[in-house]
Every structure is written in structure tokens, then in C-alpha cells.
PDB file of C-alpha atoms and ligand atoms in Angstrom:
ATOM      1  CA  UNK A   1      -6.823 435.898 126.511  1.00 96.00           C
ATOM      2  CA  UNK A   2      -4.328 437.999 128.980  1.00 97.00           C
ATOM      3  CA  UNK A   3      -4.209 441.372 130.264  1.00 98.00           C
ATOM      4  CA  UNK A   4      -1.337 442.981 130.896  1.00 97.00           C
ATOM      5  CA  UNK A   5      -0.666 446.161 132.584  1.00 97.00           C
ATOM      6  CA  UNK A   6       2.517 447.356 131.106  1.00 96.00           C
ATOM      7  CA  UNK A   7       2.286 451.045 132.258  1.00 96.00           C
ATOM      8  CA  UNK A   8      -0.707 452.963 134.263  1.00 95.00           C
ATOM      9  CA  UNK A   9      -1.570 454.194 131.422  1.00 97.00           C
ATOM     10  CA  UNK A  10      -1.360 451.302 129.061  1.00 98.00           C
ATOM     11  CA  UNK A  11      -3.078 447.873 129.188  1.00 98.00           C
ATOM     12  CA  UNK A  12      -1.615 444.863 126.518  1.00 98.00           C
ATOM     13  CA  UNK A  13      -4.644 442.262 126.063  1.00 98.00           C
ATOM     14  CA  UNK A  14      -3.072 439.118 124.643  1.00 98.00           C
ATOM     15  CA  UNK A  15      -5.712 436.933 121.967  1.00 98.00           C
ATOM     16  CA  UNK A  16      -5.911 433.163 122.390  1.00 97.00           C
ATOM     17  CA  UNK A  17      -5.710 433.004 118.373  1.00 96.00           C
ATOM     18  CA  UNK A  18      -2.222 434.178 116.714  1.00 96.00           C
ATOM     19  CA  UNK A  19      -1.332 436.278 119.893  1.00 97.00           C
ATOM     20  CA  UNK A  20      -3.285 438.953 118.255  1.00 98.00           C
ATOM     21  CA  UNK A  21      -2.994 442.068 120.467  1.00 98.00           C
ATOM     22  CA  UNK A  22      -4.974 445.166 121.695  1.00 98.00           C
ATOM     23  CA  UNK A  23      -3.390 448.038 123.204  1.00 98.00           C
ATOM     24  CA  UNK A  24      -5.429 450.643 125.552  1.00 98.00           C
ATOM     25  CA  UNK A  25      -3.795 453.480 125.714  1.00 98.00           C
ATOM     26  CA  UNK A  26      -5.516 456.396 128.358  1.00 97.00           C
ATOM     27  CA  UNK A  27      -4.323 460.277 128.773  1.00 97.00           C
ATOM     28  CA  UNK A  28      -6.819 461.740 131.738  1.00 94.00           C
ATOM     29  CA  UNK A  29     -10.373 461.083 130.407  1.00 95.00           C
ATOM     30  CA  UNK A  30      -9.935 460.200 126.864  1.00 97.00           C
ATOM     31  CA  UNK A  31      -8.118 456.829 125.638  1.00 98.00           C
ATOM     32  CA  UNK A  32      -8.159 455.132 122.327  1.00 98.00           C
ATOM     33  CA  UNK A  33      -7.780 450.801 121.640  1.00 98.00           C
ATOM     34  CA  UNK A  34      -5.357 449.790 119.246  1.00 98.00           C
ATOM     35  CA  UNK A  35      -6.394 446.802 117.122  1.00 98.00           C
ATOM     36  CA  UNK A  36      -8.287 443.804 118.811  1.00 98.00           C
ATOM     37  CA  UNK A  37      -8.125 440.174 120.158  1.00 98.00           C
ATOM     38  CA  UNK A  38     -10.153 437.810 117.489  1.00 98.00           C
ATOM     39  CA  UNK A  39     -12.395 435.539 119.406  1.00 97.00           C
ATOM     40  CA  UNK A  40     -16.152 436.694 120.784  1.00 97.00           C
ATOM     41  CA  UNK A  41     -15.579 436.062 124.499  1.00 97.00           C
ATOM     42  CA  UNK A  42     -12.060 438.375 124.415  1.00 98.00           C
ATOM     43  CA  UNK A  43     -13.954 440.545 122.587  1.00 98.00           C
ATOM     44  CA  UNK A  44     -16.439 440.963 124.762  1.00 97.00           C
ATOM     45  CA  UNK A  45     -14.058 440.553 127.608  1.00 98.00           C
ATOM     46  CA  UNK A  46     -12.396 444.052 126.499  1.00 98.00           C
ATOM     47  CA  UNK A  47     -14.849 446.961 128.009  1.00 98.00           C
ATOM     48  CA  UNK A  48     -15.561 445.511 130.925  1.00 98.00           C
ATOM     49  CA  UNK A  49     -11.650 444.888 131.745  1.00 98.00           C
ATOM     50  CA  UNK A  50     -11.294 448.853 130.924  1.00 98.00           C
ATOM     51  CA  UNK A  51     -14.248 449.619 132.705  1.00 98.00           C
ATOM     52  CA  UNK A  52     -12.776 448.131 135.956  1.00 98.00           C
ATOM     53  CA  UNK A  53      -9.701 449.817 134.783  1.00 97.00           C
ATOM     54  CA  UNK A  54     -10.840 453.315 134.438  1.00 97.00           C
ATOM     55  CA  UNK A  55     -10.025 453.096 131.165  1.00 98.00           C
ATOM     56  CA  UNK A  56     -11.898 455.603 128.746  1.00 97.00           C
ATOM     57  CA  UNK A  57     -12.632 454.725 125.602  1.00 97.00           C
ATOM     58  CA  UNK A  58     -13.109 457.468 122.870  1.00 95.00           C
ATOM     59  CA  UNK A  59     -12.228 455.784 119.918  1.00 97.00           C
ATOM     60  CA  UNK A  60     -10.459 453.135 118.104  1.00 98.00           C
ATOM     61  CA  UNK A  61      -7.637 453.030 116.297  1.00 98.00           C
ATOM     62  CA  UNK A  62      -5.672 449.879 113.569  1.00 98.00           C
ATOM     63  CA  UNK A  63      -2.405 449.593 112.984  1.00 98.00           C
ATOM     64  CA  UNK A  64      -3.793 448.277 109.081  1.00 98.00           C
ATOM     65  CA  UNK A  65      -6.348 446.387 107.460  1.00 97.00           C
ATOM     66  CA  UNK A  66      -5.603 442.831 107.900  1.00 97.00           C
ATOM     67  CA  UNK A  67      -9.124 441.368 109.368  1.00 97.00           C
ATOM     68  CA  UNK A  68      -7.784 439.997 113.063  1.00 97.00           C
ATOM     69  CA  UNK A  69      -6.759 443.876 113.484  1.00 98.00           C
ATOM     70  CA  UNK A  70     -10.100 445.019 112.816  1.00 98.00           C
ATOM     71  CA  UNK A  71     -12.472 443.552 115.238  1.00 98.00           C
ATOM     72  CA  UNK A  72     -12.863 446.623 117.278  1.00 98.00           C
ATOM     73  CA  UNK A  73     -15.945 447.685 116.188  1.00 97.00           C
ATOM     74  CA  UNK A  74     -17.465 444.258 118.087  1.00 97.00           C
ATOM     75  CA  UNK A  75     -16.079 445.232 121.473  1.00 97.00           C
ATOM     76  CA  UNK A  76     -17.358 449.091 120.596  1.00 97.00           C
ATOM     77  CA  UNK A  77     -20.052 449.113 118.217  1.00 95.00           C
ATOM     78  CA  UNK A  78     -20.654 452.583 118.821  1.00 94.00           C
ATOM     79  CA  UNK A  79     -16.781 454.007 118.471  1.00 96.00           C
ATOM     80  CA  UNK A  80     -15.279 455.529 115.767  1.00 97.00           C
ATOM     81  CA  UNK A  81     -12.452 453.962 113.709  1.00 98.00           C
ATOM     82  CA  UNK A  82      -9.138 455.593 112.834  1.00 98.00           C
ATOM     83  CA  UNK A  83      -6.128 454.355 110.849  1.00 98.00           C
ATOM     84  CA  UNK A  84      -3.181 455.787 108.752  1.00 98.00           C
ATOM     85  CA  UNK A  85      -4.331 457.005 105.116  1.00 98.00           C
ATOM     86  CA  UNK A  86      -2.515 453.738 103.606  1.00 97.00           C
ATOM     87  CA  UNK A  87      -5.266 451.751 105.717  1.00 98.00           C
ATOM     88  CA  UNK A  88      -7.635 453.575 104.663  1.00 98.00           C
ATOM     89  CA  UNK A  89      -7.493 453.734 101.216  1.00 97.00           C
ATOM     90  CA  UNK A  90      -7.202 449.963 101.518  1.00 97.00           C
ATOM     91  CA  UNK A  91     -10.556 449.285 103.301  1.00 97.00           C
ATOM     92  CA  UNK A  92     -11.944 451.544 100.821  1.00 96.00           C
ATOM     93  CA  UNK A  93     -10.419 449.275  97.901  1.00 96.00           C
ATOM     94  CA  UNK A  94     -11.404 446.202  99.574  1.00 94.00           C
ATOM     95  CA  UNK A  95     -15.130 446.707 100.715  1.00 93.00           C
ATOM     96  CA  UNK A  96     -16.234 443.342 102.595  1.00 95.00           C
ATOM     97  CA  UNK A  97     -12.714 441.572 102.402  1.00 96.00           C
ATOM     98  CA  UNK A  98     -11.914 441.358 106.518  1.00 96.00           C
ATOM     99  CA  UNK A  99     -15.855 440.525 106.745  1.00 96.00           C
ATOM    100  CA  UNK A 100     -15.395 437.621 104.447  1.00 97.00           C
ATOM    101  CA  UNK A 101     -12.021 436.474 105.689  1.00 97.00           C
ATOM    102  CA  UNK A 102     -13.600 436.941 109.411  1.00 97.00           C
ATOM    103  CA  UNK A 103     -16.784 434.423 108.518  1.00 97.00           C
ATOM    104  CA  UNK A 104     -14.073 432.002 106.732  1.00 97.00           C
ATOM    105  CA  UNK A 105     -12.222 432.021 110.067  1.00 97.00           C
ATOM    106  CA  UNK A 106     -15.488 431.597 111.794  1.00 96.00           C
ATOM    107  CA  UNK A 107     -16.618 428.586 109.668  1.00 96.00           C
ATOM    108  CA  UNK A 108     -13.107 427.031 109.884  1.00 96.00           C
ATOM    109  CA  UNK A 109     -12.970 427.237 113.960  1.00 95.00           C
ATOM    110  CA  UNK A 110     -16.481 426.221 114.583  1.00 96.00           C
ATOM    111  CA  UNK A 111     -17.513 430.345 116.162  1.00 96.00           C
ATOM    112  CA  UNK A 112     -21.404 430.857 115.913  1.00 93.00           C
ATOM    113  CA  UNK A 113     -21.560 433.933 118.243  1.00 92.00           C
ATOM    114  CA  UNK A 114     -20.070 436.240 116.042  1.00 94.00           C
ATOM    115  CA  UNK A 115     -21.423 440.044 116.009  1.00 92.00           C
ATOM    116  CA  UNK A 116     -21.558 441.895 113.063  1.00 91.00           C
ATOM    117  CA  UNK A 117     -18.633 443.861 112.121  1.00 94.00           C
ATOM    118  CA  UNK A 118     -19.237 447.372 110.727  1.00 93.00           C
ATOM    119  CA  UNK A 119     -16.468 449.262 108.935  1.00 94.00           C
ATOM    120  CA  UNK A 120     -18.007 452.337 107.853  1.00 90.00           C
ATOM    121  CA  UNK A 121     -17.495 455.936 108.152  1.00 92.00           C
ATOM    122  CA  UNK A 122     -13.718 455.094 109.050  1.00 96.00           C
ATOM    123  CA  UNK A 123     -11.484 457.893 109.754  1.00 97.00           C
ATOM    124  CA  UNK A 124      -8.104 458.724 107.598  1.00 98.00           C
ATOM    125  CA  UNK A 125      -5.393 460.376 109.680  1.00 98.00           C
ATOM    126  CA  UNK A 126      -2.515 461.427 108.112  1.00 98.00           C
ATOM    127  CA  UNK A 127       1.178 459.358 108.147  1.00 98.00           C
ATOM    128  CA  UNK A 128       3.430 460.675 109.582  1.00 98.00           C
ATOM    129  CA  UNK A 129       1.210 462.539 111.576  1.00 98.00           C
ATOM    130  CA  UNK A 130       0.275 463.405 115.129  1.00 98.00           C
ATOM    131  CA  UNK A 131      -3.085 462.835 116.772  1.00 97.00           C
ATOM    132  CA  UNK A 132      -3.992 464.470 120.479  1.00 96.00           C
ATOM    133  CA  UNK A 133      -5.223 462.653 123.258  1.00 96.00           C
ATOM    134  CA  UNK A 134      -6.344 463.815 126.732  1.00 92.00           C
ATOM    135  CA  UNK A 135      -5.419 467.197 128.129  1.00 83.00           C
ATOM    136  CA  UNK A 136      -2.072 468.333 128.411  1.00 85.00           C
ATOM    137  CA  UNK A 137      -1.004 468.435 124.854  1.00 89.00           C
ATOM    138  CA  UNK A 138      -0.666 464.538 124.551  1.00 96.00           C
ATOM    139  CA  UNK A 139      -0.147 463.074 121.231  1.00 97.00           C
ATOM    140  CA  UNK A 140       0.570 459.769 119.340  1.00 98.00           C
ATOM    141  CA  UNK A 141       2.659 459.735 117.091  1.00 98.00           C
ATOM    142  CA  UNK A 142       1.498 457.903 113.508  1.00 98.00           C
ATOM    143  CA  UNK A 143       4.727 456.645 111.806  1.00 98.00           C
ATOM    144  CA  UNK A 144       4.179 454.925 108.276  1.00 98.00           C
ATOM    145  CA  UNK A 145       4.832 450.949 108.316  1.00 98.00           C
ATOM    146  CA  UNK A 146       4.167 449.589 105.128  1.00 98.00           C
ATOM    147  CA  UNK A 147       5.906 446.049 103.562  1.00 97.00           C
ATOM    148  CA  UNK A 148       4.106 443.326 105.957  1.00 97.00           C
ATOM    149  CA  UNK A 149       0.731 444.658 103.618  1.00 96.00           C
ATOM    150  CA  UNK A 150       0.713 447.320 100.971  1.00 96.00           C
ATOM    151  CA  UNK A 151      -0.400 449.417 104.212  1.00 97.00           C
ATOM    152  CA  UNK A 152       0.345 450.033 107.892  1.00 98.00           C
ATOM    153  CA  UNK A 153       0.630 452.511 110.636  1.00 98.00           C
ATOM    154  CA  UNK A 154       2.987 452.558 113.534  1.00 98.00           C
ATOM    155  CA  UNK A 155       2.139 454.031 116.846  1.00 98.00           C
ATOM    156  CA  UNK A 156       4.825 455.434 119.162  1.00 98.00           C
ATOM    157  CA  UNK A 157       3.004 456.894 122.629  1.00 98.00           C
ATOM    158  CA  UNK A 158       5.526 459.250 124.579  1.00 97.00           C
ATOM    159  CA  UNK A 159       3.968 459.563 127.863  1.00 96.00           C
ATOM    160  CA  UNK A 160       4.097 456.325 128.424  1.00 97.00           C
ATOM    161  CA  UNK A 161       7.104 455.670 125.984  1.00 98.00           C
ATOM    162  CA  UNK A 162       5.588 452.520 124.440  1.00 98.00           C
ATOM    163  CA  UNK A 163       5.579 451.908 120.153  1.00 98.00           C
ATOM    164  CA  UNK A 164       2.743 449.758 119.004  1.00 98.00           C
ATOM    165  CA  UNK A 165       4.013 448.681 115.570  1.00 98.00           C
ATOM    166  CA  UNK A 166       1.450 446.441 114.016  1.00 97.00           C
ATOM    167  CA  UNK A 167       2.996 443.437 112.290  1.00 97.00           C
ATOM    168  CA  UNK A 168       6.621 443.623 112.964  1.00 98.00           C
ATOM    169  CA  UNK A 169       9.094 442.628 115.462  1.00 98.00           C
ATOM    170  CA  UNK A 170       6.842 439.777 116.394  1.00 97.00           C
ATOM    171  CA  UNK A 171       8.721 437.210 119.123  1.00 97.00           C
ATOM    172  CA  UNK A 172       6.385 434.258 117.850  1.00 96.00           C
ATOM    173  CA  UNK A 173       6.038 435.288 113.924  1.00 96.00           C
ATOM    174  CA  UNK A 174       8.865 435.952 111.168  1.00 97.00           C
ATOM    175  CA  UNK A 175       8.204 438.499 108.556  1.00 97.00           C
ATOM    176  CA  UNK A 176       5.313 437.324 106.670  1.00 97.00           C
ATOM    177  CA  UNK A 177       5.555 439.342 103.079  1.00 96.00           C
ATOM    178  CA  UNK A 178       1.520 439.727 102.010  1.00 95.00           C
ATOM    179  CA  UNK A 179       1.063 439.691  97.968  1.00 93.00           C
ATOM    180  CA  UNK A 180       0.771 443.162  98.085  1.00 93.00           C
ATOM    181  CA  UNK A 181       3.706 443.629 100.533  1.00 95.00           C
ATOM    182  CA  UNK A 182       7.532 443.636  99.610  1.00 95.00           C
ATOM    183  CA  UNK A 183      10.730 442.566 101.926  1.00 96.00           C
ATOM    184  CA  UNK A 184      12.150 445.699 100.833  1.00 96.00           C
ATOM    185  CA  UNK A 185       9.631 447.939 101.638  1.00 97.00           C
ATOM    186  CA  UNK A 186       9.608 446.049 105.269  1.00 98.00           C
ATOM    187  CA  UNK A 187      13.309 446.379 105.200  1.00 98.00           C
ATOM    188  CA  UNK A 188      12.447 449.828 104.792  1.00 98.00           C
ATOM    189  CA  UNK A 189      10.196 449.905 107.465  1.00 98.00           C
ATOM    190  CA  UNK A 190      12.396 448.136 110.280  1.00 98.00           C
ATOM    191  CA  UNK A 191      15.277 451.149 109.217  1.00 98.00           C
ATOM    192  CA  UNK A 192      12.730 453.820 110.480  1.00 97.00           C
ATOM    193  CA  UNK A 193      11.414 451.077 113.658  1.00 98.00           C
ATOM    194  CA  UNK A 194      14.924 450.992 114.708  1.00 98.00           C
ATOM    195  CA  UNK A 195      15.164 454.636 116.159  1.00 97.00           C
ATOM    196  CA  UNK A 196      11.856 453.951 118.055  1.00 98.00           C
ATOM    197  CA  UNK A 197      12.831 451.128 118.973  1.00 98.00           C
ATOM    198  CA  UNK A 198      15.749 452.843 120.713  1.00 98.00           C
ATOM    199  CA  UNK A 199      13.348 455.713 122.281  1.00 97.00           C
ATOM    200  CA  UNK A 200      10.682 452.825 123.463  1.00 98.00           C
ATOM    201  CA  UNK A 201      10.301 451.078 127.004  1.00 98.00           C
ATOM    202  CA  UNK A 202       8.221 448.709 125.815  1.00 98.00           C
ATOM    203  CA  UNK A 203       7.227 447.618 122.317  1.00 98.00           C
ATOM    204  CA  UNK A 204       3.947 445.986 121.675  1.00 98.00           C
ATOM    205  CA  UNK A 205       3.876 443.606 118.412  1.00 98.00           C
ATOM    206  CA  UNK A 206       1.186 442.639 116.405  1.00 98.00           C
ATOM    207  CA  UNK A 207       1.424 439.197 117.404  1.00 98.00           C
ATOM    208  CA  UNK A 208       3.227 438.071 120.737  1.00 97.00           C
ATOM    209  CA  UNK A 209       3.946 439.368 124.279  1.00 98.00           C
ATOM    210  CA  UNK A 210       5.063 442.997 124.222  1.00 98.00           C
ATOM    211  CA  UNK A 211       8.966 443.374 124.480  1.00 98.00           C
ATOM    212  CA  UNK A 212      11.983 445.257 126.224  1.00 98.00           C
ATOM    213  CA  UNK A 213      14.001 447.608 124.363  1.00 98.00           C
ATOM    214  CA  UNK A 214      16.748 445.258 123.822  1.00 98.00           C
ATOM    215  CA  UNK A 215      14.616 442.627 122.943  1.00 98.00           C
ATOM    216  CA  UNK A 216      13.091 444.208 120.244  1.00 98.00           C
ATOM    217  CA  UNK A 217      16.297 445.743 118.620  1.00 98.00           C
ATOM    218  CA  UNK A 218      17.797 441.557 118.797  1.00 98.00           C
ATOM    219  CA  UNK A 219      14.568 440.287 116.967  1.00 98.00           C
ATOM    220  CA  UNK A 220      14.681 443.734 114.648  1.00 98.00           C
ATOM    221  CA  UNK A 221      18.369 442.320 113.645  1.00 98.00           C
ATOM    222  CA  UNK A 222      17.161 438.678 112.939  1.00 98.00           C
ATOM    223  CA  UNK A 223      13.928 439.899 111.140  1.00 98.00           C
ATOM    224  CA  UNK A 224      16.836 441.830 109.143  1.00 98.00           C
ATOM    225  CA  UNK A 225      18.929 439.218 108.541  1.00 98.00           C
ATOM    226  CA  UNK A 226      16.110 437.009 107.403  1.00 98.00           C
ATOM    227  CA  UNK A 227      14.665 439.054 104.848  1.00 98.00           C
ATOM    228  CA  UNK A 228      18.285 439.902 103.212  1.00 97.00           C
ATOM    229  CA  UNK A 229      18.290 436.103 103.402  1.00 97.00           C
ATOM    230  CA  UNK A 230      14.900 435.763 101.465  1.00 97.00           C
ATOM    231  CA  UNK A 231      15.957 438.179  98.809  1.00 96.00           C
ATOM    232  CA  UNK A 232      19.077 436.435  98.004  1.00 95.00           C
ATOM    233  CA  UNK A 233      18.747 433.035  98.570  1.00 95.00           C
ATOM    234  CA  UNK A 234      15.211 432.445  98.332  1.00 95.00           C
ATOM    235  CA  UNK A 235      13.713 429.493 100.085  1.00 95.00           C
ATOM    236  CA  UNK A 236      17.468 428.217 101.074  1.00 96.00           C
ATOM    237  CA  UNK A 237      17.129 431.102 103.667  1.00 96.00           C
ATOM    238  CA  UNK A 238      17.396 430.401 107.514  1.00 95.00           C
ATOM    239  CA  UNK A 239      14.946 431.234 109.808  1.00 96.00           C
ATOM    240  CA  UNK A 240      15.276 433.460 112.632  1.00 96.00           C
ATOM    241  CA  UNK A 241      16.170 431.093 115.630  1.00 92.00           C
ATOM    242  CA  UNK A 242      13.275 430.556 118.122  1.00 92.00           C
ATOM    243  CA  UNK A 243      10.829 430.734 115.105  1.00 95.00           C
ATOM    244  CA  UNK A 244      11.123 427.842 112.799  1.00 95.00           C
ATOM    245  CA  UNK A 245       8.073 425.956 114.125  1.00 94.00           C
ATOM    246  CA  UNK A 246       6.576 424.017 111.114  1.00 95.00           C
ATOM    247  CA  UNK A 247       3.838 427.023 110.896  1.00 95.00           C
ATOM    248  CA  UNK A 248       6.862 429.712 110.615  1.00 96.00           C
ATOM    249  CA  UNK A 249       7.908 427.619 107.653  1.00 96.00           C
ATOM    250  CA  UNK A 250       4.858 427.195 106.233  1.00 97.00           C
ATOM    251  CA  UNK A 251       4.844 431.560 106.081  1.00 97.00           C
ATOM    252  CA  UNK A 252       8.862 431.419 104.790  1.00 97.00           C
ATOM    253  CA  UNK A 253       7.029 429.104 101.514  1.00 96.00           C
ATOM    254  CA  UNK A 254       4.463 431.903 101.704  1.00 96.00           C
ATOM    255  CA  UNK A 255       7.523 434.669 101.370  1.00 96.00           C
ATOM    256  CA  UNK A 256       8.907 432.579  98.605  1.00 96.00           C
ATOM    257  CA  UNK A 257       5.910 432.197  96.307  1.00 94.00           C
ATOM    258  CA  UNK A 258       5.364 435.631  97.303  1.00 92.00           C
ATOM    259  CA  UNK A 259       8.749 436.634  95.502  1.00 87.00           C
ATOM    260  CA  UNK A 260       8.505 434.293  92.633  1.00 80.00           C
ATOM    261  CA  UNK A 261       7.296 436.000  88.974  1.00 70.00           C
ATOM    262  CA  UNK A 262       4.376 434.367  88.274  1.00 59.00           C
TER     263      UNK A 262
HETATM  264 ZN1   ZN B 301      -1.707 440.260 111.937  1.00 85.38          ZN
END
């Protein structure tokens, strides 16, 4: 795993598994983590990193409810969980899903020092909303990102002018359309990521290093590109440059299938 310190304020850990990433994110004496790294040792890694850091932690947060987002509660047993309403109301639909998808990834990769993960009592915040950190009138600001899954929050954080956008603009992954997401609706969603994009320093993906400004808006345009591709052509569509390892195809059949009336 890697740390990053993108801002004073803001530390980017980097997992070994899927570049999975976790944003801390402090205002005075009060900070929340954003999503989590997947394996035991970065999990465990996490607090004491922050600790050295001076970083606070008074809650978590998840950008949606795709298990490798989820694994906060390991790090932070104690801490509560917020996400976006959409998130919510998907947990609650879905009661033991990211448990059993976790223990499938932990059978297929050989991990026996897993922690239980707990997912109760999580906390609905409204989208778009606002939620107050710190003193000094400090808020995020929750911006719906739905498409990628049926659910999904985006976090844009003034003070330090960094968006934390969950599964989109990802250097290393092209827009992988869940069952229960849609290329439009994530067509929809990159139209409302572009003007943060524009406000943002830095953007942190879901997957991959976190990005410059004109960075992201280059992959926003590909990611574009590719999923007008995927609704009219289908599988004959190209893949973004830089991203058409054999696993980046393997998600494009995904998008296909995804697309085809069954
Ligand atoms: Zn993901």
C-alpha cells in the first residue's frame, strides 16, 4: 500500500489490490476516511499512519456499496459509517452481500486474517447535501454519482479543493457498467463531475493514483467517448488508450453483456 500526502489536510492511501483508495480528510480536530484499502495489513496499516499524522478520526464515510469500499469498519471498528441515501438504501436491500463477496475474495487470494466486518447502524446523509466538519463552518459537499452501481456519492472538499468521486475517472480502470448500473446514467454522472472537475486541485478516483485537474478532465473525455462508443457500437467499441490491458477488456465484455436484453 502507499500513502500519499496530497494536501496538509488530506492523506491518499493507495491498496495493493485494484488500487482501491482511502482518503483522510482532517478540518482542526475532527476528520472523516473515505472508503478503504482491501487487504488486512493496509487495513491495519491505516490508524496508525493517521495517528503519526495527527489525523483525527471521527467517522467514516463510502463513496457506495461495492464491498472493497466498505472495509472501514476493520481499520475502525468502533466508528460510525456514513454514505449518500442511494448507498444506503442499497446496504439495506442487500444485507450480507459485501460480507459474502469479501470472504469469496478472501478464499480466492488465500487471506485468513480477516476481521469481521460490521455494517450496522449506518448513517443516510442526504444527496446533494452538505455535511460539517471541524470548526470554522467546514463542509463536504455530497454530490449524487450514480451509473457505475445503481448508487454512489461524490465528495468534493473545498478547503482543501480535492473531489473524491468513487468509481469514476479511474487512470487504471474504464467505466465498468454494474447490472444495476447504466452508461447513461454514468454519462449523466461525468456531465455533473465535469464542473468539479474544473473547481478541483486534485481528484482522487476510486481506483488509481489521484489526478491533476487536467488530467482528470482528458480521462473524463475518453471515459465519454467510450461509453457513447458502448451504446452504439456495442462490443466493436474502442477502449480508452492506456487502458486496454486484457483485464480492461475482460470489464468492456462485462459492459456488453451488461447492455444485452436477456
Ligand atoms: Zn470499486
Amino acid at each position: 500500500m502507499r500513502a500519499l500526502s496530497v494536501h496538509a489536510d488530506l492523506i491518499v492511501f493507495i491498496s495493493r489490490f485494484w488500487q482501491t483508495t482511502c482518503t483522510a480528510v482532517r478540518s482542526g480536530d475532527e476528520g472523516f476516511v473515505i472508503d478503504s484499502p482491501v487487504y488486512p495489513d493496509e487495513l491495519s496499516a491505516v490508524p496508525d499512519v493517521l495517528e503519526q499524522a495527527g489525523f483525527p478520526v471521527s467517522g467514516l464515510l463510502a463513496t457506495h456499496a461495492d464491498w472493497d469500499h466498505l472495509l472501514g469498519r476493520i481499520a475502525f471498528p468502533e466508528a460510525s459509517l456514513g454514505c449518500g441515501d442511494s448507498t444506503a438504501r442499497r446496504l439495506a436491500a442487500e444485507p450480507g452481500d459485501a460480507q459474502r463477496k469479501l470472504r469469496d475474495f478472501d478464499e480466492e487470494h488465500y487471506v485468513d486474517d480477516r476481521r469481521p466486518l460490521t455494517l450496522g447502524g449506518v448513517q443516510s446523509l442526504p444527496v446533494p447535501g452538505r455535511l460539517a466538519l471541524g470548526a470554522g463552518n467546514r463542509e463536504l459537499e455530497l454530490h449524487p454519482a450514480d451509473g457505475h452501481t445503481a448508487d454512489g456519492t461524490a465528495f468534493y472538499v473545498p478547503w482543501v479543493d480535492v473531489l473524491i468521486c468513487g468509481d469514476y475517472l479511474s487512470p487504471v480502470e474504464i467505466p465498468w457498467i454494474s447490472p444495476d448500473g447504466s452508461a447513461e446514467t454514468y454519462l449523466a454522472t461525468l456531465a455533473r463531475l465535469r464542473a468539479l472537475v474544473d473547481r478541483a486541485e486534485t481528484i482522487v478516483p476510486g481506483h488509481g493514483r489521484p489526478l491533476n485537474r487536467s488530467e482528470a478532465a482528458a480521462l473524463l473525455e475518453e471515459d465519454v467517448a467510450y461509453l457513447n462508443a458502448l451504446i452504439d457500437q456495442g462490443e466493436a467499441a474502442t477502449l480508452p488508450p492506456g487502458r486496454r490491458t486484457g483485464a480492461q477488456r475482460r470489464i468492456h465484455e462485462q459492459n456488453v453483456a451488461t447492455r444485452r436484453p436477456s
